[in-house]
Structures are given as C-alpha cells and as structure tokens.
PDB file of N, CA and C in Angstrom:
ATOM      1  N   MET A   4     -27.793 -39.724 -19.243  1.00  0.00           N
ATOM      2  CA  MET A   4     -27.885 -38.852 -18.678  1.00  0.00           C
ATOM      3  C   MET A   4     -29.092 -38.713 -16.744  1.00  0.00           C
ATOM      4  N   PRO A   5     -28.890 -38.179 -16.240  1.00  0.00           N
ATOM      5  CA  PRO A   5     -28.706 -37.800 -15.236  1.00  0.00           C
ATOM      6  C   PRO A   5     -30.113 -37.540 -14.620  1.00  0.00           C
ATOM      7  N   ALA A   6     -31.048 -38.469 -14.185  1.00  0.00           N
ATOM      8  CA  ALA A   6     -32.445 -37.823 -13.579  1.00  0.00           C
ATOM      9  C   ALA A   6     -31.990 -36.646 -12.729  1.00  0.00           C
ATOM     10  N   LEU A   7     -33.630 -35.406 -12.962  1.00  0.00           N
ATOM     11  CA  LEU A   7     -33.491 -34.623 -12.628  1.00  0.00           C
ATOM     12  C   LEU A   7     -33.797 -34.242 -11.290  1.00  0.00           C
ATOM     13  N   ASN A   8     -33.065 -32.780 -11.024  1.00  0.00           N
ATOM     14  CA  ASN A   8     -34.060 -31.910  -9.244  1.00  0.00           C
ATOM     15  C   ASN A   8     -34.770 -32.338  -9.422  1.00  0.00           C
ATOM     16  N   ASN A   9     -35.077 -31.911  -7.909  1.00  0.00           N
ATOM     17  CA  ASN A   9     -36.686 -31.054  -7.576  1.00  0.00           C
ATOM     18  C   ASN A   9     -36.746 -30.183  -7.938  1.00  0.00           C
ATOM     19  N   THR A  10     -36.016 -29.222  -7.874  1.00  0.00           N
ATOM     20  CA  THR A  10     -36.016 -27.766  -8.315  1.00  0.00           C
ATOM     21  C   THR A  10     -35.753 -27.864 -10.063  1.00  0.00           C
ATOM     22  N   GLN A  11     -35.598 -28.732 -10.315  1.00  0.00           N
ATOM     23  CA  GLN A  11     -35.721 -29.023 -12.474  1.00  0.00           C
ATOM     24  C   GLN A  11     -36.340 -28.878 -12.824  1.00  0.00           C
ATOM     25  N   LEU A  12     -37.412 -30.162 -11.704  1.00  0.00           N
ATOM     26  CA  LEU A  12     -39.135 -30.906 -12.122  1.00  0.00           C
ATOM     27  C   LEU A  12     -40.370 -29.871 -11.409  1.00  0.00           C
ATOM     28  N   GLU A  13     -39.644 -28.699  -9.977  1.00  0.00           N
ATOM     29  CA  GLU A  13     -40.940 -27.496 -10.579  1.00  0.00           C
ATOM     30  C   GLU A  13     -41.175 -26.407 -11.337  1.00  0.00           C
ATOM     31  N   ILE A  14     -39.980 -26.495 -11.837  1.00  0.00           N
ATOM     32  CA  ILE A  14     -39.496 -24.973 -13.503  1.00  0.00           C
ATOM     33  C   ILE A  14     -40.439 -26.309 -13.925  1.00  0.00           C
ATOM     34  N   LEU A  15     -40.390 -27.115 -14.885  1.00  0.00           N
ATOM     35  CA  LEU A  15     -40.642 -28.143 -15.855  1.00  0.00           C
ATOM     36  C   LEU A  15     -42.834 -27.675 -15.694  1.00  0.00           C
ATOM     37  N   LYS A  16     -42.410 -27.904 -14.318  1.00  0.00           N
ATOM     38  CA  LYS A  16     -43.643 -27.717 -13.919  1.00  0.00           C
ATOM     39  C   LYS A  16     -44.238 -26.465 -14.141  1.00  0.00           C
ATOM     40  N   LEU A  17     -44.080 -25.638 -14.291  1.00  0.00           N
ATOM     41  CA  LEU A  17     -44.185 -24.131 -14.169  1.00  0.00           C
ATOM     42  C   LEU A  17     -44.420 -23.895 -15.154  1.00  0.00           C
ATOM     43  N   PHE A  18     -44.056 -24.386 -16.198  1.00  0.00           N
ATOM     44  CA  PHE A  18     -43.800 -24.155 -17.932  1.00  0.00           C
ATOM     45  C   PHE A  18     -44.732 -25.416 -18.499  1.00  0.00           C
ATOM     46  N   LYS A  19     -45.603 -26.308 -17.060  1.00  0.00           N
ATOM     47  CA  LYS A  19     -46.151 -27.028 -18.637  1.00  0.00           C
ATOM     48  C   LYS A  19     -47.077 -25.688 -19.325  1.00  0.00           C
ATOM     49  N   GLN A  20     -47.335 -24.502 -18.372  1.00  0.00           N
ATOM     50  CA  GLN A  20     -48.714 -23.548 -19.540  1.00  0.00           C
ATOM     51  C   GLN A  20     -47.237 -22.535 -19.506  1.00  0.00           C
ATOM     52  N   GLU A  21     -48.413 -22.537 -21.231  1.00  0.00           N
ATOM     53  CA  GLU A  21     -47.755 -21.477 -22.417  1.00  0.00           C
ATOM     54  C   GLU A  21     -48.099 -19.918 -21.498  1.00  0.00           C
ATOM     55  N   ARG A  22     -46.820 -19.537 -21.750  1.00  0.00           N
ATOM     56  CA  ARG A  22     -46.678 -17.792 -20.636  1.00  0.00           C
ATOM     57  C   ARG A  22     -46.681 -17.293 -21.811  1.00  0.00           C
ATOM     58  N   SER A  23     -46.393 -15.727 -21.816  1.00  0.00           N
ATOM     59  CA  SER A  23     -46.354 -14.673 -21.995  1.00  0.00           C
ATOM     60  C   SER A  23     -45.149 -15.126 -22.257  1.00  0.00           C
ATOM     61  N   GLU A  24     -44.098 -13.758 -22.703  1.00  0.00           N
ATOM     62  CA  GLU A  24     -43.021 -13.173 -22.670  1.00  0.00           C
ATOM     63  C   GLU A  24     -42.789 -12.342 -21.269  1.00  0.00           C
ATOM     64  N   ASP A  25     -43.300 -11.750 -20.933  1.00  0.00           N
ATOM     65  CA  ASP A  25     -43.737 -10.236 -19.896  1.00  0.00           C
ATOM     66  C   ASP A  25     -43.700 -11.113 -18.958  1.00  0.00           C
ATOM     67  N   GLU A  26     -44.500 -12.418 -18.698  1.00  0.00           N
ATOM     68  CA  GLU A  26     -43.942 -13.986 -17.860  1.00  0.00           C
ATOM     69  C   GLU A  26     -43.086 -14.172 -17.587  1.00  0.00           C
ATOM     70  N   LEU A  27     -42.385 -14.450 -18.365  1.00  0.00           N
ATOM     71  CA  LEU A  27     -41.645 -15.095 -18.771  1.00  0.00           C
ATOM     72  C   LEU A  27     -40.042 -14.685 -18.189  1.00  0.00           C
ATOM     73  N   LEU A  28     -40.261 -12.671 -18.442  1.00  0.00           N
ATOM     74  CA  LEU A  28     -39.206 -12.040 -18.365  1.00  0.00           C
ATOM     75  C   LEU A  28     -39.338 -11.508 -17.046  1.00  0.00           C
ATOM     76  N   GLU A  29     -40.227 -11.895 -15.923  1.00  0.00           N
ATOM     77  CA  GLU A  29     -40.838 -11.728 -15.060  1.00  0.00           C
ATOM     78  C   GLU A  29     -39.920 -12.549 -13.735  1.00  0.00           C
ATOM     79  N   ILE A  30     -39.968 -13.946 -14.518  1.00  0.00           N
ATOM     80  CA  ILE A  30     -39.670 -15.333 -13.225  1.00  0.00           C
ATOM     81  C   ILE A  30     -37.811 -15.138 -13.609  1.00  0.00           C
ATOM     82  N   LYS A  31     -38.149 -14.942 -15.005  1.00  0.00           N
ATOM     83  CA  LYS A  31     -35.796 -14.681 -14.817  1.00  0.00           C
ATOM     84  C   LYS A  31     -35.589 -14.031 -13.860  1.00  0.00           C
ATOM     85  N   ALA A  32     -36.155 -12.747 -13.447  1.00  0.00           N
ATOM     86  CA  ALA A  32     -35.553 -11.741 -12.517  1.00  0.00           C
ATOM     87  C   ALA A  32     -36.056 -11.713 -11.760  1.00  0.00           C
ATOM     88  N   MET A  33     -36.758 -12.765 -10.861  1.00  0.00           N
ATOM     89  CA  MET A  33     -37.658 -13.121  -9.684  1.00  0.00           C
ATOM     90  C   MET A  33     -36.370 -14.681  -9.803  1.00  0.00           C
ATOM     91  N   LEU A  34     -35.788 -16.160 -10.366  1.00  0.00           N
ATOM     92  CA  LEU A  34     -34.791 -16.522 -10.099  1.00  0.00           C
ATOM     93  C   LEU A  34     -33.214 -15.777  -9.810  1.00  0.00           C
ATOM     94  N   SER A  35     -33.295 -14.785 -10.501  1.00  0.00           N
ATOM     95  CA  SER A  35     -32.202 -13.951 -10.476  1.00  0.00           C
ATOM     96  C   SER A  35     -32.020 -13.476  -9.269  1.00  0.00           C
ATOM     97  N   GLU A  36     -33.278 -12.837  -8.625  1.00  0.00           N
ATOM     98  CA  GLU A  36     -33.065 -12.500  -7.264  1.00  0.00           C
ATOM     99  C   GLU A  36     -32.564 -13.028  -6.590  1.00  0.00           C
ATOM    100  N   PHE A  37     -33.239 -14.084  -6.783  1.00  0.00           N
ATOM    101  CA  PHE A  37     -33.459 -15.376  -5.305  1.00  0.00           C
ATOM    102  C   PHE A  37     -31.871 -16.274  -5.586  1.00  0.00           C
ATOM    103  N   LEU A  38     -31.277 -15.866  -6.326  1.00  0.00           N
ATOM    104  CA  LEU A  38     -29.486 -15.959  -6.924  1.00  0.00           C
ATOM    105  C   LEU A  38     -28.865 -15.538  -6.412  1.00  0.00           C
ATOM    106  N   PHE A  39     -29.234 -13.773  -6.771  1.00  0.00           N
ATOM    107  CA  PHE A  39     -28.181 -13.389  -5.854  1.00  0.00           C
ATOM    108  C   PHE A  39     -28.093 -13.188  -4.267  1.00  0.00           C
ATOM    109  N   LYS A  40     -29.383 -12.940  -4.036  1.00  0.00           N
ATOM    110  CA  LYS A  40     -29.722 -13.446  -2.162  1.00  0.00           C
ATOM    111  C   LYS A  40     -27.837 -14.084  -1.522  1.00  0.00           C
ATOM    112  N   LYS A  41     -29.143 -15.202  -2.380  1.00  0.00           N
ATOM    113  CA  LYS A  41     -28.178 -16.582  -2.533  1.00  0.00           C
ATOM    114  C   LYS A  41     -26.809 -16.461  -2.074  1.00  0.00           C
ATOM    115  N   ALA A  42     -26.352 -15.945  -2.693  1.00  0.00           N
ATOM    116  CA  ALA A  42     -24.329 -15.283  -2.692  1.00  0.00           C
ATOM    117  C   ALA A  42     -24.391 -14.593  -1.985  1.00  0.00           C
ATOM    118  N   ILE A  43     -24.956 -13.191  -1.582  1.00  0.00           N
ATOM    119  CA  ILE A  43     -24.663 -12.655  -1.039  1.00  0.00           C
ATOM    120  C   ILE A  43     -24.750 -13.332   0.552  1.00  0.00           C
ATOM    121  N   ALA A  44     -26.026 -13.404   1.020  1.00  0.00           N
ATOM    122  CA  ALA A  44     -25.960 -14.100   1.928  1.00  0.00           C
ATOM    123  C   ALA A  44     -24.729 -15.356   2.049  1.00  0.00           C
ATOM    124  N   MET A  45     -23.750 -15.975   0.885  1.00  0.00           N
ATOM    125  CA  MET A  45     -23.011 -16.300   1.694  1.00  0.00           C
ATOM    126  C   MET A  45     -21.894 -15.809   1.458  1.00  0.00           C
ATOM    127  N   ALA A  46     -21.663 -14.763   0.784  1.00  0.00           N
ATOM    128  CA  ALA A  46     -20.155 -14.556   1.041  1.00  0.00           C
ATOM    129  C   ALA A  46     -20.315 -13.364   2.253  1.00  0.00           C
ATOM    130  N   ASP A  47     -21.466 -13.097   3.196  1.00  0.00           N
ATOM    131  CA  ASP A  47     -21.732 -12.702   4.403  1.00  0.00           C
ATOM    132  C   ASP A  47     -21.045 -13.641   5.235  1.00  0.00           C
ATOM    133  N   GLU A  48     -21.988 -14.125   5.078  1.00  0.00           N
ATOM    134  CA  GLU A  48     -21.183 -15.729   6.719  1.00  0.00           C
ATOM    135  C   GLU A  48     -19.703 -15.835   6.342  1.00  0.00           C
ATOM    136  N   GLU A  49     -19.505 -15.776   5.205  1.00  0.00           N
ATOM    137  CA  GLU A  49     -17.698 -16.248   4.606  1.00  0.00           C
ATOM    138  C   GLU A  49     -16.797 -15.156   5.286  1.00  0.00           C
ATOM    139  N   HIS A  50     -17.419 -13.685   5.050  1.00  0.00           N
ATOM    140  CA  HIS A  50     -16.975 -13.025   5.661  1.00  0.00           C
ATOM    141  C   HIS A  50     -17.096 -12.503   6.833  1.00  0.00           C
ATOM    142  N   SER A  51     -18.301 -13.426   7.668  1.00  0.00           N
ATOM    143  CA  SER A  51     -18.205 -12.732   8.816  1.00  0.00           C
ATOM    144  C   SER A  51     -16.853 -14.722  10.074  1.00  0.00           C
ATOM    145  N   VAL A  52     -16.946 -15.582   8.869  1.00  0.00           N
ATOM    146  CA  VAL A  52     -16.425 -16.199   9.099  1.00  0.00           C
ATOM    147  C   VAL A  52     -14.958 -16.330   9.128  1.00  0.00           C
ATOM    148  N   ARG A  53     -13.986 -15.573   8.470  1.00  0.00           N
ATOM    149  CA  ARG A  53     -12.351 -15.392   8.002  1.00  0.00           C
ATOM    150  C   ARG A  53     -12.612 -14.497   9.356  1.00  0.00           C
ATOM    151  N   ASN A  54     -13.751 -12.855   9.355  1.00  0.00           N
ATOM    152  CA  ASN A  54     -13.709 -11.555   9.590  1.00  0.00           C
ATOM    153  C   ASN A  54     -12.704 -11.173   9.000  1.00  0.00           C
ATOM    154  N   TYR A  55     -13.124 -10.948   7.763  1.00  0.00           N
ATOM    155  CA  TYR A  55     -12.703 -10.031   6.848  1.00  0.00           C
ATOM    156  C   TYR A  55     -12.697  -8.291   7.579  1.00  0.00           C
ATOM    157  N   THR A  56     -12.032  -7.724   6.655  1.00  0.00           N
ATOM    158  CA  THR A  56     -11.852  -5.697   7.248  1.00  0.00           C
ATOM    159  C   THR A  56     -12.294  -5.361   6.657  1.00  0.00           C
ATOM    160  N   GLY A  57     -12.862  -3.975   6.947  1.00  0.00           N
ATOM    161  CA  GLY A  57     -12.550  -3.416   5.349  1.00  0.00           C
ATOM    162  C   GLY A  57     -11.712  -2.930   4.401  1.00  0.00           C
ATOM    163  N   GLN A  58     -10.292  -2.998   5.264  1.00  0.00           N
ATOM    164  CA  GLN A  58      -9.403  -3.057   4.554  1.00  0.00           C
ATOM    165  C   GLN A  58      -8.707  -4.515   3.946  1.00  0.00           C
ATOM    166  N   ASP A  59      -8.862  -4.817   3.978  1.00  0.00           N
ATOM    167  CA  ASP A  59      -9.324  -6.027   3.071  1.00  0.00           C
ATOM    168  C   ASP A  59     -10.145  -5.776   2.059  1.00  0.00           C
ATOM    169  N   MET A  60     -10.824  -5.530   2.156  1.00  0.00           N
ATOM    170  CA  MET A  60     -12.362  -4.972   0.447  1.00  0.00           C
ATOM    171  C   MET A  60     -11.209  -3.876  -0.248  1.00  0.00           C
ATOM    172  N   ASP A  61     -10.651  -3.399   0.600  1.00  0.00           N
ATOM    173  CA  ASP A  61      -9.728  -2.442  -0.296  1.00  0.00           C
ATOM    174  C   ASP A  61      -8.672  -2.312  -0.757  1.00  0.00           C
ATOM    175  N   LYS A  62      -7.732  -3.530  -0.167  1.00  0.00           N
ATOM    176  CA  LYS A  62      -6.277  -4.236  -1.189  1.00  0.00           C
ATOM    177  C   LYS A  62      -7.183  -4.747  -1.790  1.00  0.00           C
ATOM    178  N   TRP A  63      -8.113  -5.617  -1.694  1.00  0.00           N
ATOM    179  CA  TRP A  63      -8.447  -6.757  -2.910  1.00  0.00           C
ATOM    180  C   TRP A  63      -8.559  -5.838  -3.986  1.00  0.00           C
ATOM    181  N   THR A  64      -9.397  -5.038  -4.575  1.00  0.00           N
ATOM    182  CA  THR A  64      -9.805  -3.602  -5.318  1.00  0.00           C
ATOM    183  C   THR A  64      -8.167  -3.113  -6.280  1.00  0.00           C
ATOM    184  N   LYS A  65      -7.454  -3.638  -5.676  1.00  0.00           N
ATOM    185  CA  LYS A  65      -5.847  -3.133  -6.141  1.00  0.00           C
ATOM    186  C   LYS A  65      -5.475  -3.767  -7.358  1.00  0.00           C
ATOM    187  N   GLU A  66      -6.299  -5.384  -5.769  1.00  0.00           N
ATOM    188  CA  GLU A  66      -5.038  -6.651  -6.849  1.00  0.00           C
ATOM    189  C   GLU A  66      -4.568  -6.952  -8.261  1.00  0.00           C
ATOM    190  N   HIS A  67      -4.162  -6.438  -8.664  1.00  0.00           N
ATOM    191  CA  HIS A  67      -4.512  -7.436 -10.180  1.00  0.00           C
ATOM    192  C   HIS A  67      -4.553  -9.445 -10.497  1.00  0.00           C
ATOM    193  N   PHE A  68      -5.262  -9.665 -11.243  1.00  0.00           N
ATOM    194  CA  PHE A  68      -5.093 -11.715 -10.222  1.00  0.00           C
ATOM    195  C   PHE A  68      -4.862 -11.306 -11.486  1.00  0.00           C
ATOM    196  N   ARG A  69      -5.226 -11.341 -13.299  1.00  0.00           N
ATOM    197  CA  ARG A  69      -4.440 -11.304 -14.204  1.00  0.00           C
ATOM    198  C   ARG A  69      -3.599 -12.209 -14.228  1.00  0.00           C
ATOM    199  N   THR A  70      -2.544 -12.822 -14.773  1.00  0.00           N
ATOM    200  CA  THR A  70      -1.556 -13.903 -15.375  1.00  0.00           C
ATOM    201  C   THR A  70      -0.987 -13.339 -16.183  1.00  0.00           C
ATOM    202  N   ALA A  71       0.524 -13.701 -16.906  1.00  0.00           N
ATOM    203  CA  ALA A  71       0.881 -13.608 -17.972  1.00  0.00           C
ATOM    204  C   ALA A  71       0.217 -14.532 -19.083  1.00  0.00           C
ATOM    205  N   ASN A  72      -0.290 -13.577 -20.623  1.00  0.00           N
ATOM    206  CA  ASN A  72      -0.267 -15.108 -21.552  1.00  0.00           C
ATOM    207  C   ASN A  72       0.618 -15.773 -21.902  1.00  0.00           C
ATOM    208  N   SER A  73       0.830 -17.269 -22.088  1.00  0.00           N
ATOM    209  CA  SER A  73       2.206 -18.458 -21.665  1.00  0.00           C
ATOM    210  C   SER A  73       2.271 -18.677 -23.652  1.00  0.00           C
ATOM    211  N   ASN A  74       1.428 -17.200 -24.481  1.00  0.00           N
ATOM    212  CA  ASN A  74       0.888 -18.290 -25.420  1.00  0.00           C
ATOM    213  C   ASN A  74       2.109 -16.978 -26.397  1.00  0.00           C
TER     214      ASN A  74
END
C-alpha cells in the first residue's frame, strides 16, 4: 500500500478530534468548493489556451456523445 501524501496526512490530522455532524458537513462543503474552483480554473485556462468561442460551446450542447450499445 502506498504511503499517504501530504494532503491526506493533513486531512487525517484534522479528524484527530471528534467532529460534529454539522462540522463534517461544513468541511465537506469547503472541500467541494475548493475542488469546484480548481476545476473551473482549469476549464477557464483550457478555454483561453484553445481559444474556444461561444459558438463552440453552443455546438457542444447539441452534440450527442453516446455510442450504440454493442450487446
């Protein structure tokens, strides 16, 4: 089993003490917000680098990415 990374270790330290259900929900919300902001920043960067347009976005909303089931 691989060793824990620094992020995992810090989260474990945070949970050394007992937390209430409300605190756990608040921590979960904070982590979700953090990851959401990171994802948006990455998407914005990709948008900028590739020079996507509003027309590209509109086209993608109409595309169908499913493939036929081969079963």
